[in-house]
CSV table of C-alpha atoms in Angstrom, one decimal:
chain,number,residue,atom,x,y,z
A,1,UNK,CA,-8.4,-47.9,-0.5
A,2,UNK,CA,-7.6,-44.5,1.0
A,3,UNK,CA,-9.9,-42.1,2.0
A,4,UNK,CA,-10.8,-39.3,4.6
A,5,UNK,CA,-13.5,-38.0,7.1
A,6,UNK,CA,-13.7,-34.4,7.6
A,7,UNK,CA,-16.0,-34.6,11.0
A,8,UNK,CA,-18.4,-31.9,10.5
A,9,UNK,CA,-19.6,-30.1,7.1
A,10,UNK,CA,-19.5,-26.2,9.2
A,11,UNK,CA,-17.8,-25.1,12.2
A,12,UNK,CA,-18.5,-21.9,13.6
A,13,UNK,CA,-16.0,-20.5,16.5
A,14,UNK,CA,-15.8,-16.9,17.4
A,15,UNK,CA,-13.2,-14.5,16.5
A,16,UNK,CA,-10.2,-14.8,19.1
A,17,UNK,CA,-11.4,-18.8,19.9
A,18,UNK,CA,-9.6,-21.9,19.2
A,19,UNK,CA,-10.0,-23.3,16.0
A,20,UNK,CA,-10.0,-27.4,16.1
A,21,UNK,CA,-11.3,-29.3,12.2
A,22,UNK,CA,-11.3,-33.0,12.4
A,23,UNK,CA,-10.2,-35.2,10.3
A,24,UNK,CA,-9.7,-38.8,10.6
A,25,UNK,CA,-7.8,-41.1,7.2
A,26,UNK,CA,-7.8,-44.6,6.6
A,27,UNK,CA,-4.8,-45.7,4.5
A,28,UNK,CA,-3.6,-49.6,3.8
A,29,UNK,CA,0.5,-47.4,4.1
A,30,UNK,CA,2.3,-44.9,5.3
A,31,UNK,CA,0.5,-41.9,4.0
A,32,UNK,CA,0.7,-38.5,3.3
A,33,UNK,CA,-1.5,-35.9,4.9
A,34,UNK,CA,-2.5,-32.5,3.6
A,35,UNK,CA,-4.8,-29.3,4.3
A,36,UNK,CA,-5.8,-27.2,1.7
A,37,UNK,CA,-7.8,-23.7,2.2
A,38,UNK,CA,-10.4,-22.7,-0.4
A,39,UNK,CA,-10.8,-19.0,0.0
A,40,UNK,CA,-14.3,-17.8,-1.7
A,41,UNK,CA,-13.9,-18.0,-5.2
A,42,UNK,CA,-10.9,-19.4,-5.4
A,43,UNK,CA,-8.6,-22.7,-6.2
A,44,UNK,CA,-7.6,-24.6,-3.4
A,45,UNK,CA,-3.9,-23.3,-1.3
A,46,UNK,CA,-1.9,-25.6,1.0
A,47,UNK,CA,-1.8,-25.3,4.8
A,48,UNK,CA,0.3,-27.8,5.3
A,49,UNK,CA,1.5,-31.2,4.7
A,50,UNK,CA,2.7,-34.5,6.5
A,51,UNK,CA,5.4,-36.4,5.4
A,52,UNK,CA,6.2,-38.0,8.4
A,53,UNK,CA,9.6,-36.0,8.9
A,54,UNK,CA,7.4,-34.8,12.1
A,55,UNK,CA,4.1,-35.4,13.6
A,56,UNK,CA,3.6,-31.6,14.4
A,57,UNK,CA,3.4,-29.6,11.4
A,58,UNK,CA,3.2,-25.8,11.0
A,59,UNK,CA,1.2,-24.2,8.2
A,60,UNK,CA,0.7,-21.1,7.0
A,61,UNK,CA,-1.7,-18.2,8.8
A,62,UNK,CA,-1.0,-19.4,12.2
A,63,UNK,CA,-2.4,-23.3,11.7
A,64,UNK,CA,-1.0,-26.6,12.7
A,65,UNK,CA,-1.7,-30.4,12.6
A,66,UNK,CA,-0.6,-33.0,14.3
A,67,UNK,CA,-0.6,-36.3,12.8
A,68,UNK,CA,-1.7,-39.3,15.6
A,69,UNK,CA,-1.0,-42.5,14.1
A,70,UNK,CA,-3.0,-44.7,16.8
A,71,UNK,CA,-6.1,-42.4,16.2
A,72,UNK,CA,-5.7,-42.4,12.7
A,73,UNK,CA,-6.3,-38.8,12.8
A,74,UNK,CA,-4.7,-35.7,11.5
A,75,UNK,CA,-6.4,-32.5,13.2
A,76,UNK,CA,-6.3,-29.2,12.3
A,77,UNK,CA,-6.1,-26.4,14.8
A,78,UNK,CA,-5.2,-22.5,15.1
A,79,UNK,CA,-4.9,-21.0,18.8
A,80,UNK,CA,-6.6,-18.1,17.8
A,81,UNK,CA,-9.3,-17.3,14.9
A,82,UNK,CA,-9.5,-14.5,13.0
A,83,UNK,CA,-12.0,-12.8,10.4
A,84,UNK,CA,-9.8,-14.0,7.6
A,85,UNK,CA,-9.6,-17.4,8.6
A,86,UNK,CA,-13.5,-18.0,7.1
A,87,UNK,CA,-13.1,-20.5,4.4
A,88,UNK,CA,-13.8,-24.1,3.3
A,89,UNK,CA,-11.0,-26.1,4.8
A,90,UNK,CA,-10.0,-30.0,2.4
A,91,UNK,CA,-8.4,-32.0,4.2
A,92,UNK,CA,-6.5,-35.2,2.0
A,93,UNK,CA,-4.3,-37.9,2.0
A,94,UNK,CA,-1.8,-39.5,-0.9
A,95,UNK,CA,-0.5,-42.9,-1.7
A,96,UNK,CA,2.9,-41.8,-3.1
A,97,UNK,CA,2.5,-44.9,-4.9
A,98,UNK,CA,-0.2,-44.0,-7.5
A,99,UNK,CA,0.6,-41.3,-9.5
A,100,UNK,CA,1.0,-38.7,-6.8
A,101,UNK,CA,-2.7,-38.6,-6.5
A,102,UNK,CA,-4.3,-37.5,-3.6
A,103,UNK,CA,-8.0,-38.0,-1.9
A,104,UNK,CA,-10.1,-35.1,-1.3
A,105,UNK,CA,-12.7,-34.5,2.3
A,106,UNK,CA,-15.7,-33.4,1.7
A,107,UNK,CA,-14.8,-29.8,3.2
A,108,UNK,CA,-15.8,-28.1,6.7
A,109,UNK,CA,-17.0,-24.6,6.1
A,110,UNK,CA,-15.2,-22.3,9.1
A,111,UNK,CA,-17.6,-19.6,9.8
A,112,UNK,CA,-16.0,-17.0,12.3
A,113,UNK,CA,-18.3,-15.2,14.7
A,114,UNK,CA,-17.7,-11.3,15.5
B,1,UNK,CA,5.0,-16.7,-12.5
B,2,UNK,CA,1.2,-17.4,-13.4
B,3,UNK,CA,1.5,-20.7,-12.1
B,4,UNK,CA,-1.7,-22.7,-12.9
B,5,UNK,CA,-4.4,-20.1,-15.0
B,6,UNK,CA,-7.8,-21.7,-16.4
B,7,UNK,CA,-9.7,-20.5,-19.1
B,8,UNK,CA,-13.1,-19.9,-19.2
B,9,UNK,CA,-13.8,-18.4,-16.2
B,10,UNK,CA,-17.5,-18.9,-16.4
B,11,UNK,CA,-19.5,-20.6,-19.0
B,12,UNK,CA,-23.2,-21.6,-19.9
B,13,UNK,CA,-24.1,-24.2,-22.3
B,14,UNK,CA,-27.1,-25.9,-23.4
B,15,UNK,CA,-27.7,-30.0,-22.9
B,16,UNK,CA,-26.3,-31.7,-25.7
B,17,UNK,CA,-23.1,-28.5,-26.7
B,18,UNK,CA,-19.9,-29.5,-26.6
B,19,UNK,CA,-16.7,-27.3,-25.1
B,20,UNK,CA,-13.3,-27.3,-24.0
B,21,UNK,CA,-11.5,-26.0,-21.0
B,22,UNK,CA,-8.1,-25.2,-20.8
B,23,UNK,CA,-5.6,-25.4,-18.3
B,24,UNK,CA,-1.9,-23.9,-18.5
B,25,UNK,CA,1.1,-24.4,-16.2
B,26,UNK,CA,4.6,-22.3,-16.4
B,27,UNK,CA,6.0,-24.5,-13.6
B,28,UNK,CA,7.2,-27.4,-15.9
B,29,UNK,CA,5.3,-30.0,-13.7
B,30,UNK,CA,4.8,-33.6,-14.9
B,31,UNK,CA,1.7,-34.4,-13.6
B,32,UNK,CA,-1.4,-32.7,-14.0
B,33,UNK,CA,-5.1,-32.8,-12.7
B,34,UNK,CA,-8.7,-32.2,-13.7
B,35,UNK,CA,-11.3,-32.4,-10.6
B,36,UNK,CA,-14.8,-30.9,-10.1
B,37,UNK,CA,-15.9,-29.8,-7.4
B,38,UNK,CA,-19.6,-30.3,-5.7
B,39,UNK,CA,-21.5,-28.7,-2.7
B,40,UNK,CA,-21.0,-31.1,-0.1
B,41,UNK,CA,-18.8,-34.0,-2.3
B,42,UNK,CA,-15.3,-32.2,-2.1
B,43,UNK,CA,-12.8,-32.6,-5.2
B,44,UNK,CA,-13.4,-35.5,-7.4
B,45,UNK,CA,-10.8,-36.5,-9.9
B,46,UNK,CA,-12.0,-36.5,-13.7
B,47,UNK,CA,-8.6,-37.4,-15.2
B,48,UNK,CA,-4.9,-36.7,-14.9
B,49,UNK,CA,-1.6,-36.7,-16.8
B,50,UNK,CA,1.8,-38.1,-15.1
B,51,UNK,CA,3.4,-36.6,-18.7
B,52,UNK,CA,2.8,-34.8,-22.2
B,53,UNK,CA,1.2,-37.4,-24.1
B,54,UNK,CA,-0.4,-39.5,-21.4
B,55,UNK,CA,-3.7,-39.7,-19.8
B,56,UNK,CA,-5.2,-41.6,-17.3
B,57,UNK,CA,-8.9,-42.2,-15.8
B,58,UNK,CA,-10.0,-40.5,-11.8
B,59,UNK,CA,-12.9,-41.3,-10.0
B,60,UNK,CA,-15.4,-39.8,-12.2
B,61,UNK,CA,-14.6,-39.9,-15.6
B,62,UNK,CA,-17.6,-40.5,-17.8
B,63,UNK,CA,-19.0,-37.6,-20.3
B,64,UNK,CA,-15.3,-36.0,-20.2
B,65,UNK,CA,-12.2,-36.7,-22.6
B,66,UNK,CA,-8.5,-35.0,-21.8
B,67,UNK,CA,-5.7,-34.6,-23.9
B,68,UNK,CA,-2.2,-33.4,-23.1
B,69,UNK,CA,-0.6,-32.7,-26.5
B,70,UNK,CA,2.3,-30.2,-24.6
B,71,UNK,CA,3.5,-30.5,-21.0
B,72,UNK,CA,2.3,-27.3,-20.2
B,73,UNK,CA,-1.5,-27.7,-21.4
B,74,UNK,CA,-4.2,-30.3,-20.5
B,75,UNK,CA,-7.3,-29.9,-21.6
B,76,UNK,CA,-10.7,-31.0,-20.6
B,77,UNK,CA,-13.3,-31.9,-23.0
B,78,UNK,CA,-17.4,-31.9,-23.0
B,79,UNK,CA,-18.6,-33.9,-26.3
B,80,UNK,CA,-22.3,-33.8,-25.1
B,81,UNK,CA,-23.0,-31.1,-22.0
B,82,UNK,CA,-25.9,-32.9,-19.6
B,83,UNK,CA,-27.0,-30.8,-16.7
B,84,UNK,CA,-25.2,-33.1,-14.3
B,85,UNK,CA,-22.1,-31.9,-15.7
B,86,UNK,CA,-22.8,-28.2,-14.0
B,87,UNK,CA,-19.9,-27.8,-11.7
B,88,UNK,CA,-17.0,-25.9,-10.8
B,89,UNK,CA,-13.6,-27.2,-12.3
B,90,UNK,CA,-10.6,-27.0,-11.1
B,91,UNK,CA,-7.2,-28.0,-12.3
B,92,UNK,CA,-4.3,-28.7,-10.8
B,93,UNK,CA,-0.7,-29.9,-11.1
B,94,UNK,CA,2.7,-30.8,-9.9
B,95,UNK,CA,6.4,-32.1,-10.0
B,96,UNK,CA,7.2,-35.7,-9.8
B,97,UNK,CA,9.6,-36.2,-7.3
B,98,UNK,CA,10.0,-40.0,-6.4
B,99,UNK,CA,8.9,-41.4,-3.2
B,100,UNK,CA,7.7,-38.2,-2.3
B,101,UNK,CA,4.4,-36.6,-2.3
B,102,UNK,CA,4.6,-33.4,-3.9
B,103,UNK,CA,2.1,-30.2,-3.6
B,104,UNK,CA,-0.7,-29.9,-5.9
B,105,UNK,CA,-0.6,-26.2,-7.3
B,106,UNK,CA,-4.6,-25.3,-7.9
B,107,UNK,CA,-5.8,-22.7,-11.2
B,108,UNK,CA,-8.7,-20.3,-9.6
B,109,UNK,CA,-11.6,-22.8,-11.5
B,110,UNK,CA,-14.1,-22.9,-13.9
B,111,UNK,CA,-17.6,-22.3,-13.5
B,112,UNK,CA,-19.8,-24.3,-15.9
B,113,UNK,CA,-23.3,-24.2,-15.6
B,114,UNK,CA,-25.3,-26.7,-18.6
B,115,UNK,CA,-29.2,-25.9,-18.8
């Protein structure tokens, strides 16, 4: 069965730091790697996805992930936070064999510190 | 485009009501999703639709029924509120393309408290 590990349920960095959210996927295939934003109040948005076209991928706002096969890990990072980046952050992975469905984290809550 | 819209926004019900929420795409997407969403327990699936006319089970779908009657709707259904159904639910859909992945497109949820 698939699933993902989001390491920690908050990370707080300060405004201008690096942002790093872990996450680490166990999947019997080839998967499919996603991370979703939740802004307060609001649905879930996609960051970015893996398809494995390439193991860097660029997302939206400034974030990328790289996906590390032998570490079975699929990080997320942004050089540099800002005030806007403060949201709960899902990482997930897909079994394009079953119904397109995908397997939700448990969320990290980004705090940023003025 | 609205793209994925819910309706209600917010509701309150007492144990033992029944309601329905509804969920609308414009994007012509085969599949479609029902998940709720729990401090600290992420997105669980309830049930999803690969088509109009189908329905299938998620992780956690006792106390709910769906029903897709049209592509574009899918609607999630409370016979008998119980307090552990207070939540926030979200749906969510997208297109079918084969062998591939595909985005899930999210509605802005549904906040159901049951008392």
């Amino acid at each position: 069965a698939q699933s993902v590990t989001q390491l920690g349920s908050h990370v707080s960095v300060s405004e201008g730091a690096l942002v790093l959210l872990r996450c680490n996927y166990s999947s019997s295939v080839p998967p499919y790697l996603f991370w979703y934003v939740q802004y307060p109040n609001q649905g879930l948005q996609l960051l970015l996805k893996y398809t494995s076209a390439a193991t860097l991928v660029k997302g939206i706002n400034g974030f990328e992930a790289e996906f590390k096969k032998s570490e079975t890990s699929f990080h997320l990072t942004k050089p540099s936070a800002h005030m806007s980046d403060a949201a709960e952050y899902f990482c997930a992975v897909s079994d394009m064999n079953r119904d397109d469905k995908i397997i939700f984290g448990k969320g990290t809550r980004l705090h940023i510190l003025p | 485009n609205a793209g994925v819209t819910q309706t209600p926004k917010f509701r309150v019900l007492k144990t033992g009501q029944s309601m329905t929420l509804l969920c609308a795409q414009d994007m012509n997407h085969e599949y479609m999703y029902w998940y709720r969403q729990d401090p600290g327990m992420g997105l669980r699936l309830i049930h999803y639709s690969v088509g109009e006319g189908t329905t299938a089970k998620g992780e956690v779908p006792d106390g709910y029924n769906v029903s897709r009657l049209k592509k574009q709707n899918f609607l999630l259904g409370l016979e008998s509120a119980a307090p552990s159904q207070t939540s926030v639910y979200f749906c969510a859909s997208s297109s079918f393309r084969a062998g591939a992945s595909s985005e899930q497109f999210f509605g802005p949820g549904t906040r159901l408290t049951v008392l």
